[in-house]
Short mmCIF file of C-alpha atoms and ligand atoms in Angstrom, two decimals:
data_model
loop_
_atom_site.label_atom_id
_atom_site.label_comp_id
_atom_site.label_asym_id
_atom_site.label_seq_id
_atom_site.Cartn_x
_atom_site.Cartn_y
_atom_site.Cartn_z
CA MET Q 270 -23.81 31.14 41.32
CA ALA Q 271 -22.47 31.18 44.81
CA GLY Q 272 -18.97 29.64 45.68
CA ILE Q 273 -15.86 29.23 43.41
CA VAL Q 274 -16.16 28.08 39.87
CA LEU Q 275 -13.31 27.46 37.50
CA TYR Q 276 -13.67 27.39 33.77
CA ASN Q 277 -11.00 24.61 33.43
CA TYR Q 278 -9.18 22.74 30.77
CA GLU Q 279 -7.28 19.82 32.19
CA LEU Q 280 -4.22 20.35 29.92
CA ASP Q 281 -3.73 23.93 30.13
CA GLU Q 282 -0.94 25.05 32.39
CA ASN Q 283 -2.50 28.35 33.37
CA CYS Q 284 -5.47 26.32 34.64
CA TYR Q 285 -3.21 24.13 36.42
CA LYS Q 286 -1.75 27.24 38.29
CA VAL Q 287 -5.27 27.99 39.69
CA ARG Q 288 -6.02 24.38 40.50
CA LEU Q 289 -2.79 24.18 42.37
CA ALA Q 290 -3.71 27.39 44.31
CA LEU Q 291 -7.23 26.29 45.18
CA SER Q 292 -5.84 22.82 46.33
CA MET Q 293 -3.04 24.21 48.41
CA LEU Q 294 -5.30 26.90 49.99
CA GLY Q 295 -7.73 23.97 50.66
CA LEU Q 296 -10.80 25.70 49.05
CA LYS Q 297 -13.79 23.99 47.81
CA TRP Q 298 -14.54 24.70 44.03
CA GLU Q 299 -16.31 23.55 41.10
CA PRO Q 300 -14.78 22.98 37.57
CA ILE Q 301 -16.53 23.68 34.39
CA ALA Q 302 -14.88 21.64 31.76
CA VAL Q 303 -13.93 23.83 28.58
CA ASN Q 304 -13.29 22.20 25.31
CA ALA Q 305 -10.21 24.28 24.55
CA PHE Q 306 -8.53 21.50 22.32
CA PRO Q 307 -9.76 20.96 19.71
CA GLY Q 308 -12.96 23.10 20.23
CA ASN Q 309 -11.39 26.41 21.00
CA GLU Q 310 -14.60 27.12 23.14
CA GLN Q 311 -12.96 29.75 25.06
CA THR Q 312 -12.84 31.95 22.03
CA THR Q 313 -16.67 31.82 21.54
CA PRO Q 314 -18.97 34.61 22.57
CA PRO Q 315 -20.26 33.26 25.97
CA PHE Q 316 -16.49 32.98 26.95
CA LEU Q 317 -15.40 36.35 25.40
CA ALA Q 318 -18.27 37.87 27.43
CA MET Q 319 -16.32 36.72 30.56
CA ASN Q 320 -12.92 37.16 29.02
CA PRO Q 321 -12.40 39.21 25.99
CA LEU Q 322 -8.98 37.82 25.62
CA GLY Q 323 -10.29 34.36 24.83
CA THR Q 324 -7.93 32.63 27.06
CA LEU Q 325 -8.26 30.36 30.03
CA PRO Q 326 -8.52 30.21 33.06
CA ILE Q 327 -11.61 32.22 34.06
CA LEU Q 328 -12.68 32.11 37.62
CA LYS Q 329 -16.03 33.12 39.28
CA ASP Q 330 -16.16 33.67 42.89
CA GLY Q 331 -19.53 34.90 44.06
CA ASP Q 332 -20.35 38.21 41.98
CA LEU Q 333 -16.78 38.39 40.80
CA THR Q 334 -15.44 37.11 37.35
CA LEU Q 335 -11.73 37.21 36.75
CA PHE Q 336 -9.35 36.19 34.04
CA GLY Q 337 -5.47 35.76 34.06
CA ALA Q 338 -3.97 33.08 36.17
CA GLU Q 339 -1.82 35.53 38.06
CA ALA Q 340 -4.57 37.89 39.04
CA ILE Q 341 -6.80 34.85 40.19
CA LEU Q 342 -3.86 33.49 42.33
CA ALA Q 343 -3.65 37.03 44.10
CA HIS Q 344 -7.29 37.13 44.49
CA LEU Q 345 -7.64 33.65 46.03
CA ALA Q 346 -4.64 34.37 48.26
CA ARG Q 347 -5.91 37.72 49.54
CA ALA Q 348 -9.44 36.48 50.18
CA ASN Q 349 -8.61 33.21 51.81
CA ASP Q 350 -5.21 33.35 53.63
CA ALA Q 351 -5.81 35.70 56.34
CA ALA Q 352 -2.07 35.19 57.54
CA GLY Q 353 -0.94 36.79 54.21
CA LYS Q 354 1.76 34.08 53.65
CA TRP Q 355 0.82 33.27 50.20
CA LEU Q 356 0.63 37.01 49.13
CA PRO Q 357 2.70 38.87 51.64
CA ALA Q 358 1.11 42.39 52.09
CA GLU Q 359 4.30 44.54 52.14
CA GLY Q 360 8.01 44.96 52.01
CA ALA Q 361 10.59 43.03 50.01
CA ASP Q 362 8.27 39.93 50.12
CA PHE Q 363 5.54 41.73 48.54
CA ALA Q 364 7.77 43.16 45.93
CA GLY Q 365 9.47 39.89 45.14
CA VAL Q 366 6.09 38.14 44.74
CA MET Q 367 4.92 41.03 42.34
CA GLN Q 368 8.22 40.63 40.33
CA TRP Q 369 7.94 36.94 39.76
CA LEU Q 370 4.16 37.17 38.97
CA VAL Q 371 4.92 39.71 36.30
CA PHE Q 372 7.61 37.46 35.04
CA SER Q 373 5.27 34.51 34.99
CA ALA Q 374 2.57 36.29 33.27
CA GLY Q 375 4.83 38.13 30.95
CA ALA Q 376 8.06 36.74 29.67
CA LEU Q 377 7.42 33.29 30.82
CA ALA Q 378 4.25 33.03 28.68
CA VAL Q 379 6.66 31.77 25.88
CA ALA Q 380 6.86 28.56 27.63
CA GLY Q 381 3.24 27.94 27.43
CA GLU Q 382 3.59 28.81 23.81
CA ALA Q 383 6.41 26.49 23.17
CA ARG Q 384 4.28 23.84 24.92
CA ARG Q 385 1.18 24.37 23.01
CA ASN Q 386 3.22 24.44 19.75
CA SER Q 387 4.91 21.07 20.56
CA LEU Q 388 1.57 19.46 21.92
CA PHE Q 389 -1.32 21.00 19.81
CA ASP Q 390 0.87 22.21 16.85
CA THR Q 391 -0.26 25.89 17.26
CA PRO Q 392 1.56 28.24 14.95
CA GLY Q 393 5.12 29.46 15.63
CA ASP Q 394 8.68 28.41 15.28
CA GLY Q 395 9.03 25.50 17.60
CA GLU Q 396 12.85 25.69 17.89
CA ALA Q 397 12.85 29.53 18.57
CA LEU Q 398 10.09 28.92 21.22
CA GLN Q 399 11.99 26.23 22.89
CA ALA Q 400 15.26 28.31 23.04
CA SER Q 401 13.48 31.37 24.41
CA ALA Q 402 11.68 29.24 27.07
CA GLY Q 403 14.95 27.54 27.97
CA LYS Q 404 16.48 30.90 28.66
CA LEU Q 405 13.74 32.04 30.98
CA LEU Q 406 14.05 28.81 32.89
CA ARG Q 407 17.75 29.55 33.05
CA ILE Q 408 17.01 32.98 34.62
CA MET Q 409 14.79 31.24 37.26
CA ASP Q 410 17.51 28.54 37.85
CA ASP Q 411 20.21 31.30 38.34
CA HIS Q 412 17.85 32.95 40.87
CA MET Q 413 17.25 29.92 42.94
CA ILE Q 414 21.11 29.05 42.87
CA ALA Q 415 21.72 32.38 44.49
CA ARG Q 416 18.67 32.09 46.86
CA GLY Q 417 20.37 28.70 47.92
CA TYR Q 418 23.44 30.77 49.22
CA GLU Q 419 21.15 32.63 51.70
CA GLY Q 420 19.49 29.25 52.76
CA LEU Q 421 16.29 30.44 51.01
CA ASP Q 422 14.21 27.71 49.25
CA TRP Q 423 11.50 29.74 47.83
CA PHE Q 424 11.35 32.38 44.92
CA ALA Q 425 10.18 35.49 46.66
CA ALA Q 426 10.14 35.02 50.43
CA GLY Q 427 11.30 32.77 53.20
CA HIS Q 428 8.25 30.51 52.82
CA PRO Q 429 6.19 29.56 49.68
CA THR Q 430 3.98 32.13 48.00
CA ILE Q 431 1.87 32.37 45.04
CA ALA Q 432 4.97 33.22 42.90
CA ASP Q 433 5.97 29.66 43.49
CA ILE Q 434 2.69 28.25 42.28
CA ALA Q 435 2.65 30.47 39.19
CA LEU Q 436 6.16 29.57 38.23
CA PHE Q 437 5.99 25.93 38.82
CA PRO Q 438 4.22 24.73 35.76
CA ALA Q 439 6.60 26.11 33.24
CA PHE Q 440 9.50 23.99 34.63
CA ALA Q 441 7.47 20.92 35.75
CA LEU Q 442 6.00 20.74 32.03
CA SER Q 443 9.21 21.57 30.27
CA ARG Q 444 9.81 18.12 28.86
CA ASP Q 445 6.52 18.68 26.99
CA PHE Q 446 8.42 21.20 24.91
CA GLY Q 447 11.68 19.17 24.76
CA ILE Q 448 13.65 20.79 27.76
CA ASP Q 449 15.11 18.27 30.07
CA HIS Q 450 15.67 19.25 33.86
CA ASP Q 451 19.36 18.14 33.61
CA GLU Q 452 20.86 21.66 33.39
CA TYR Q 453 18.64 23.27 36.12
CA ALA Q 454 19.92 21.99 39.38
CA GLY Q 455 18.39 25.05 41.32
CA LEU Q 456 14.94 24.33 39.71
CA ARG Q 457 15.12 20.68 40.50
CA ARG Q 458 15.96 21.30 44.26
CA TRP Q 459 13.02 23.93 44.39
CA GLY Q 460 10.68 21.59 42.37
CA ARG Q 461 11.00 18.90 44.83
CA ARG Q 462 10.03 21.28 47.71
CA VAL Q 463 7.00 22.46 45.70
CA ARG Q 464 5.98 18.81 45.34
CA SER Q 465 6.19 18.16 49.08
CA LEU Q 466 3.84 21.19 50.06
CA PRO Q 467 0.47 20.13 51.56
CA GLY Q 468 -2.15 20.16 48.78
CA PHE Q 469 0.18 19.69 45.88
CA VAL Q 470 -1.64 18.14 42.82
CA THR Q 471 -0.13 16.97 39.62
CA MET Q 472 -1.59 17.20 35.90
CA PRO Q 473 -0.97 15.27 32.89
CA GLY Q 474 2.67 15.60 32.01
CA ILE Q 475 3.81 15.85 35.75
CA PRO Q 476 4.47 12.55 37.10
CA ASP Q 477 2.87 11.55 40.44
CA TYR Q 478 5.35 9.61 42.23
CA TYR Q 479 6.12 11.27 45.74
CA MET G 110 49.13 8.84 34.42
CA THR G 111 46.41 11.29 33.72
CA THR G 112 42.72 10.49 34.48
CA ALA G 113 41.51 12.63 31.35
CA GLY G 114 39.22 10.19 29.18
CA VAL G 115 38.53 7.93 32.37
CA TRP G 116 37.17 10.12 35.12
CA HIS G 117 34.48 12.71 34.22
CA PRO G 118 32.93 14.99 36.65
CA VAL G 119 29.06 14.76 36.22
CA ALA G 120 27.61 17.04 38.96
CA LEU G 121 28.32 19.02 41.95
CA SER G 122 27.88 16.80 45.17
CA ALA G 123 25.42 19.25 46.46
CA SER G 124 23.31 19.44 43.33
CA ILE G 125 22.19 15.74 43.74
CA GLU G 126 20.28 15.59 47.07
CA PRO G 127 19.68 12.07 48.74
CA GLY G 128 16.63 10.49 47.15
CA SER G 129 16.89 12.28 43.97
CA SER G 130 18.23 11.79 40.37
CA ALA G 131 19.19 13.68 37.40
CA GLY G 132 20.02 13.02 33.74
CA THR G 133 23.28 14.09 32.02
CA HIS G 134 25.58 13.40 29.03
CA ILE G 135 29.20 12.39 28.65
CA ASP G 136 30.47 12.88 25.08
CA GLY G 137 26.84 12.62 23.81
CA LYS G 138 26.10 9.26 25.77
CA GLU G 139 23.23 9.49 28.26
CA PHE G 140 23.87 8.86 32.08
CA VAL G 141 21.61 8.92 35.17
CA VAL G 142 23.15 10.40 38.33
CA TRP G 143 21.44 9.57 41.40
CA ARG G 144 21.91 9.48 45.28
CA ASP G 145 20.21 6.89 47.49
CA ASN G 146 18.61 7.77 50.80
CA SER G 147 21.79 6.80 52.59
CA GLY G 148 23.61 9.46 50.66
CA ALA G 149 25.63 7.15 48.20
CA PRO G 150 26.02 8.49 44.54
CA HIS G 151 25.52 6.36 41.60
CA VAL G 152 26.13 6.93 37.95
CA TRP G 153 24.69 4.55 35.45
CA GLU G 154 23.57 4.16 31.75
CA ASP G 155 20.35 6.25 31.47
CA ARG G 156 18.35 3.29 30.06
CA CYS G 157 15.88 1.08 31.65
CA PRO G 158 16.31 -2.46 30.46
CA HIS G 159 12.51 -2.89 30.14
CA ARG G 160 11.75 -0.70 27.25
CA GLY G 161 14.78 1.62 27.12
CA MET G 162 13.11 4.59 28.77
CA LYS G 163 15.29 7.12 30.78
CA LEU G 164 15.78 6.13 34.30
CA SER G 165 16.58 9.79 35.00
CA PHE G 166 12.83 10.46 34.77
CA GLY G 167 12.28 7.88 37.49
CA PHE G 168 12.39 8.21 41.38
CA VAL G 169 14.37 6.94 44.31
CA ARG G 170 12.81 4.92 46.94
CA GLY G 171 15.31 4.09 49.82
CA ASP G 172 18.26 2.37 47.97
CA HIS G 173 16.23 1.60 44.86
CA ILE G 174 15.63 3.66 41.72
CA ALA G 175 12.40 3.03 40.05
CA CYS G 176 11.61 3.65 36.29
CA LEU G 177 8.80 6.12 35.82
CA TYR G 178 7.15 4.01 32.99
CA HIS G 179 6.20 0.55 34.67
CA GLY G 180 7.86 0.94 37.92
CA TRP G 181 10.66 -1.48 37.61
CA GLN G 182 13.02 -1.11 40.60
CA TYR G 183 16.84 -1.61 40.50
CA ASP G 184 19.14 -1.88 43.51
CA THR G 185 22.45 0.00 43.88
CA ALA G 186 24.42 -2.71 41.98
CA GLY G 187 21.89 -2.07 39.03
CA GLN G 188 20.21 -5.46 39.51
CA CYS G 189 16.44 -5.36 38.79
CA ARG G 190 14.77 -6.42 42.03
CA TYR G 191 10.95 -5.91 41.50
CA ILE G 192 8.58 -5.72 38.63
CA PRO G 193 5.21 -4.26 39.71
CA ALA G 194 3.32 -6.16 36.97
CA HIS G 195 4.89 -9.55 38.43
CA PRO G 196 5.14 -8.85 42.23
CA GLU G 197 5.74 -12.54 42.90
CA LEU G 198 8.51 -13.05 40.39
CA ASP G 199 12.12 -13.68 41.35
CA VAL G 200 13.67 -11.23 38.85
CA PRO G 201 16.25 -13.00 36.73
CA GLY G 202 19.99 -11.59 37.45
CA SER G 203 20.27 -10.82 33.57
CA ILE G 204 18.01 -7.87 34.14
CA ARG G 205 20.75 -5.41 35.04
CA VAL G 206 21.68 -1.84 34.27
CA PRO G 207 25.27 -1.05 33.26
CA VAL G 208 26.78 0.83 36.21
CA PHE G 209 30.10 2.64 36.53
CA GLN G 210 32.49 3.37 39.27
CA THR G 211 31.54 6.38 41.03
CA VAL G 212 33.31 8.61 43.53
CA GLU G 213 33.13 12.00 45.29
CA ALA G 214 36.06 14.46 45.28
CA ALA G 215 36.60 18.00 45.28
CA GLY G 216 32.74 18.69 45.87
CA MET G 217 31.98 16.83 42.78
CA ILE G 218 30.53 13.41 41.58
CA TRP G 219 32.98 11.76 39.27
CA VAL G 220 32.42 8.63 37.03
CA ALA G 221 34.89 6.31 35.44
CA THR G 222 33.44 5.43 31.92
CA GLU G 223 36.39 2.85 31.35
CA PRO G 224 36.06 -0.66 33.11
CA THR G 225 36.66 -0.48 36.72
CA GLU G 226 39.80 -2.73 36.99
CA SER G 227 42.02 -0.55 34.57
CA ALA G 228 40.75 2.86 36.09
CA PRO G 229 43.50 4.95 37.46
CA PRO G 230 42.58 6.46 40.94
CA ALA G 231 40.18 9.37 40.50
CA PRO G 232 41.28 12.91 40.79
CA GLN G 233 42.12 13.82 44.56
CA GLU G 234 41.63 17.05 46.46
CA ALA G 235 41.70 17.38 50.21
CA GLY G 236 40.11 19.87 52.17
CA GLU G 237 36.71 21.59 52.66
CA THR G 238 34.78 22.88 49.65
CA VAL G 239 31.96 25.24 49.15
CA SER G 240 29.80 24.70 46.02
CA VAL G 241 29.02 27.51 43.52
CA ARG G 242 27.28 26.17 40.61
CA SER G 243 27.41 24.05 37.59
CA VAL G 244 27.21 26.25 34.41
CA PHE G 245 26.60 25.13 30.87
CA PHE G 246 28.04 26.49 27.65
CA GLY G 247 27.27 25.72 23.82
CA ALA G 248 31.04 25.27 23.37
CA ALA G 249 33.56 22.55 23.37
CA ILE G 250 35.99 22.09 26.44
CA ASP G 251 38.95 23.69 24.79
CA ALA G 252 36.80 27.05 24.05
CA VAL G 253 35.68 26.99 27.52
CA LEU G 254 39.19 26.71 29.05
CA ALA G 255 40.30 29.50 26.71
CA ALA G 256 37.31 31.85 27.91
CA ILE G 257 38.40 31.15 31.50
CA GLU G 258 41.86 32.34 30.87
CA THR G 259 40.59 35.44 29.22
CA THR G 260 37.94 36.34 31.49
CA PRO G 261 39.56 36.21 34.92
CA SER G 262 37.61 36.20 38.08
CA ARG G 263 38.28 38.94 40.51
CA PRO G 264 39.27 37.59 43.88
CA PHE G 265 36.71 37.55 46.58
CA SER G 266 39.38 37.97 49.49
CA ASP G 267 41.69 40.70 47.96
CA GLU G 268 41.34 43.97 46.04
CA ALA G 269 42.96 42.66 42.89
CA ALA G 270 45.21 39.85 41.84
CA ALA G 271 46.10 37.84 38.63
CA SER G 272 44.18 34.70 38.07
CA VAL G 273 46.16 31.44 37.28
CA LEU G 274 44.53 28.39 35.63
CA ARG G 275 46.37 25.08 36.23
CA GLN G 276 45.41 21.51 35.29
CA ILE G 277 45.29 19.44 38.46
CA ASP G 278 44.63 16.13 36.95
CA GLY G 279 42.69 15.17 33.78
CA ARG G 280 39.47 17.03 34.11
CA LEU G 281 40.06 18.73 37.31
CA TYR G 282 41.47 22.16 37.19
CA ALA G 283 42.37 24.99 39.76
CA LEU G 284 41.85 28.53 39.10
CA THR G 285 43.83 30.66 41.59
CA VAL G 286 42.88 34.34 42.08
CA GLY G 287 44.75 36.01 44.87
CA ASN G 288 44.16 34.10 48.13
CA ASP G 289 41.11 32.35 46.76
CA ARG G 290 41.33 29.17 44.90
CA LEU G 291 38.43 27.64 42.64
CA LEU G 292 38.21 23.93 41.75
CA LEU G 293 36.77 23.53 38.26
CA GLY G 294 35.50 20.28 36.74
CA LEU G 295 35.27 20.20 33.03
CA HIS G 296 32.50 18.11 31.65
CA SER G 297 32.16 17.33 28.05
CA LEU G 298 28.34 16.85 27.43
CA SER G 299 29.04 16.54 23.85
CA GLY G 300 31.52 17.93 21.20
CA GLU G 301 29.80 21.22 21.30
CA ARG G 302 28.42 21.58 24.73
CA THR G 303 30.26 21.66 28.12
CA ALA G 304 29.41 21.81 31.81
CA LEU G 305 31.79 23.67 34.30
CA HIS G 306 31.31 22.53 37.92
CA VAL G 307 32.50 25.18 40.09
CA VAL G 308 33.45 24.91 43.74
CA ILE G 309 35.45 27.03 46.15
CA ALA G 310 38.38 25.27 47.88
CA GLY G 311 38.12 26.73 51.27
CA PRO G 312 36.09 26.96 54.38
CA ALA G 313 32.18 27.54 54.51
CA ALA G 314 32.86 29.90 57.30
CA ARG G 315 34.64 32.13 54.87
CA TYR G 316 32.86 31.71 51.74
CA ALA G 317 29.14 30.58 52.28
CA GLY G 318 26.82 33.24 51.10
CA LYS G 319 28.62 36.27 49.86
CA GLY G 320 31.70 34.40 48.60
CA GLN G 321 29.46 32.02 46.72
CA ALA G 322 27.46 34.85 45.29
CA HIS G 323 30.75 36.49 44.19
CA PHE G 324 31.89 33.48 42.03
CA LEU G 325 28.34 32.95 40.77
CA ALA G 326 28.58 36.37 39.20
CA TRP G 327 31.92 35.30 37.48
CA THR G 328 30.21 32.21 35.84
CA ALA G 329 27.50 34.54 34.57
CA GLU G 330 30.10 36.76 33.14
CA LEU G 331 32.01 33.78 31.54
CA ARG G 332 28.70 32.41 30.03
CA HIS G 333 27.89 35.78 28.80
CA ARG G 334 31.28 36.03 27.04
CA ILE G 335 31.09 32.75 25.39
CA GLU G 336 27.50 33.37 24.17
CA THR G 337 28.26 36.80 22.85
CA GLN G 338 31.86 36.41 21.23
CA PRO G 339 32.53 34.71 18.21
CA ALA G 340 34.49 31.32 18.71
CA ALA G 341 37.64 32.67 17.26
CA ALA G 342 37.74 35.69 19.44
CA VAL G 343 37.41 33.64 22.59
CA ALA G 344 39.98 31.12 21.67
CA ALA G 345 42.42 34.05 20.53
S1 FES F 730 10.64 1.21 30.57
FE1 FES F 730 11.41 1.08 32.56
S2 FES F 730 9.87 -0.04 33.68
FE2 FES F 730 9.17 -0.07 31.54
#
């Protein structure tokens, strides 16, 4: 199939990362709805053939099939943003984007676990997951407080990058797993700036009021 | 007369941008801190009179704050002015959010939780300030004060110097380190949770950037100490 196809579940925060990127990059795409809850369709053989990890999102772009939200963001940015703003090609900006993408896909995945535990009752110790997720949001907040001293509004560069897109859902959806925004002034400020970007879209759990 | 028990710092002035809101607690009670588009700060009970949802989840439009849930809008006096489901309705004066006297001093937003008439003046501190941050601890105010005494900051402007903590008034403290002076607002979120609002007393020309980062590192050290030491050891 030609064009971009996203195997999508509306309530999945990783799918939301990709929807945000597609919208901010102004791309045309088609969703294919996946019954992730309660169906767990993404763990059935046709999906495992595309992503053996059994997770969403999965993206098809022409002949390419990709899984993992951060890899998908990097691909979409490289393929569609000739100016290299969303994914800077080199230097400290590139390094910063890589650091925060890895943070997002690695350590911060616990925020997704905390959220799924709270919303869908997936296995896990809810309180421990919430505490771990809170600590990671705090690391992000500390970073953005320090960035503010340099007059910088974004995680990795002097302008928004795919790192900001990848990190946004964990903060914006934190109330789903019982963490309020009260104690994260640096992230509140950043979150308002993300919301004001052209192409910003919400998802269930993120109020649309701007 | 001390202002302790009356005036509470609830946020750094810089943390509440015009047209934004945030929730907080004072001694376990919920408050919303918001700033209207003209820049005036407001601290109210964090409870919408409609169905009791948190106003801090809502959004600011001009000089109104709107509740996220059904869009009821309140003016700066806490009076409900607009109910989307009944746009023609002249809203009764009884639909009103409890508001509290709010001032800005020492780079922080302060609220009087006692009735306005009997409140003593808010803590005063003249001069330019530069924000560092608000930092949060799972400890009561006394333990945080003790940790500040035992985790001195290094000065930014000198090599080394003793640090001296002094209460200015109520919940406002000054920490002097060499030629630098920090203003500390101690904010009791609950019996076991405290926020420390930290600003530098001094000109941005001297402290913006590196000076802020210097004292940010101190807040991280302080937080680490409180989180890794048993309470008794911190208080000792
Ligand atoms: S609860 Fe606030 S408008 Fe309904």
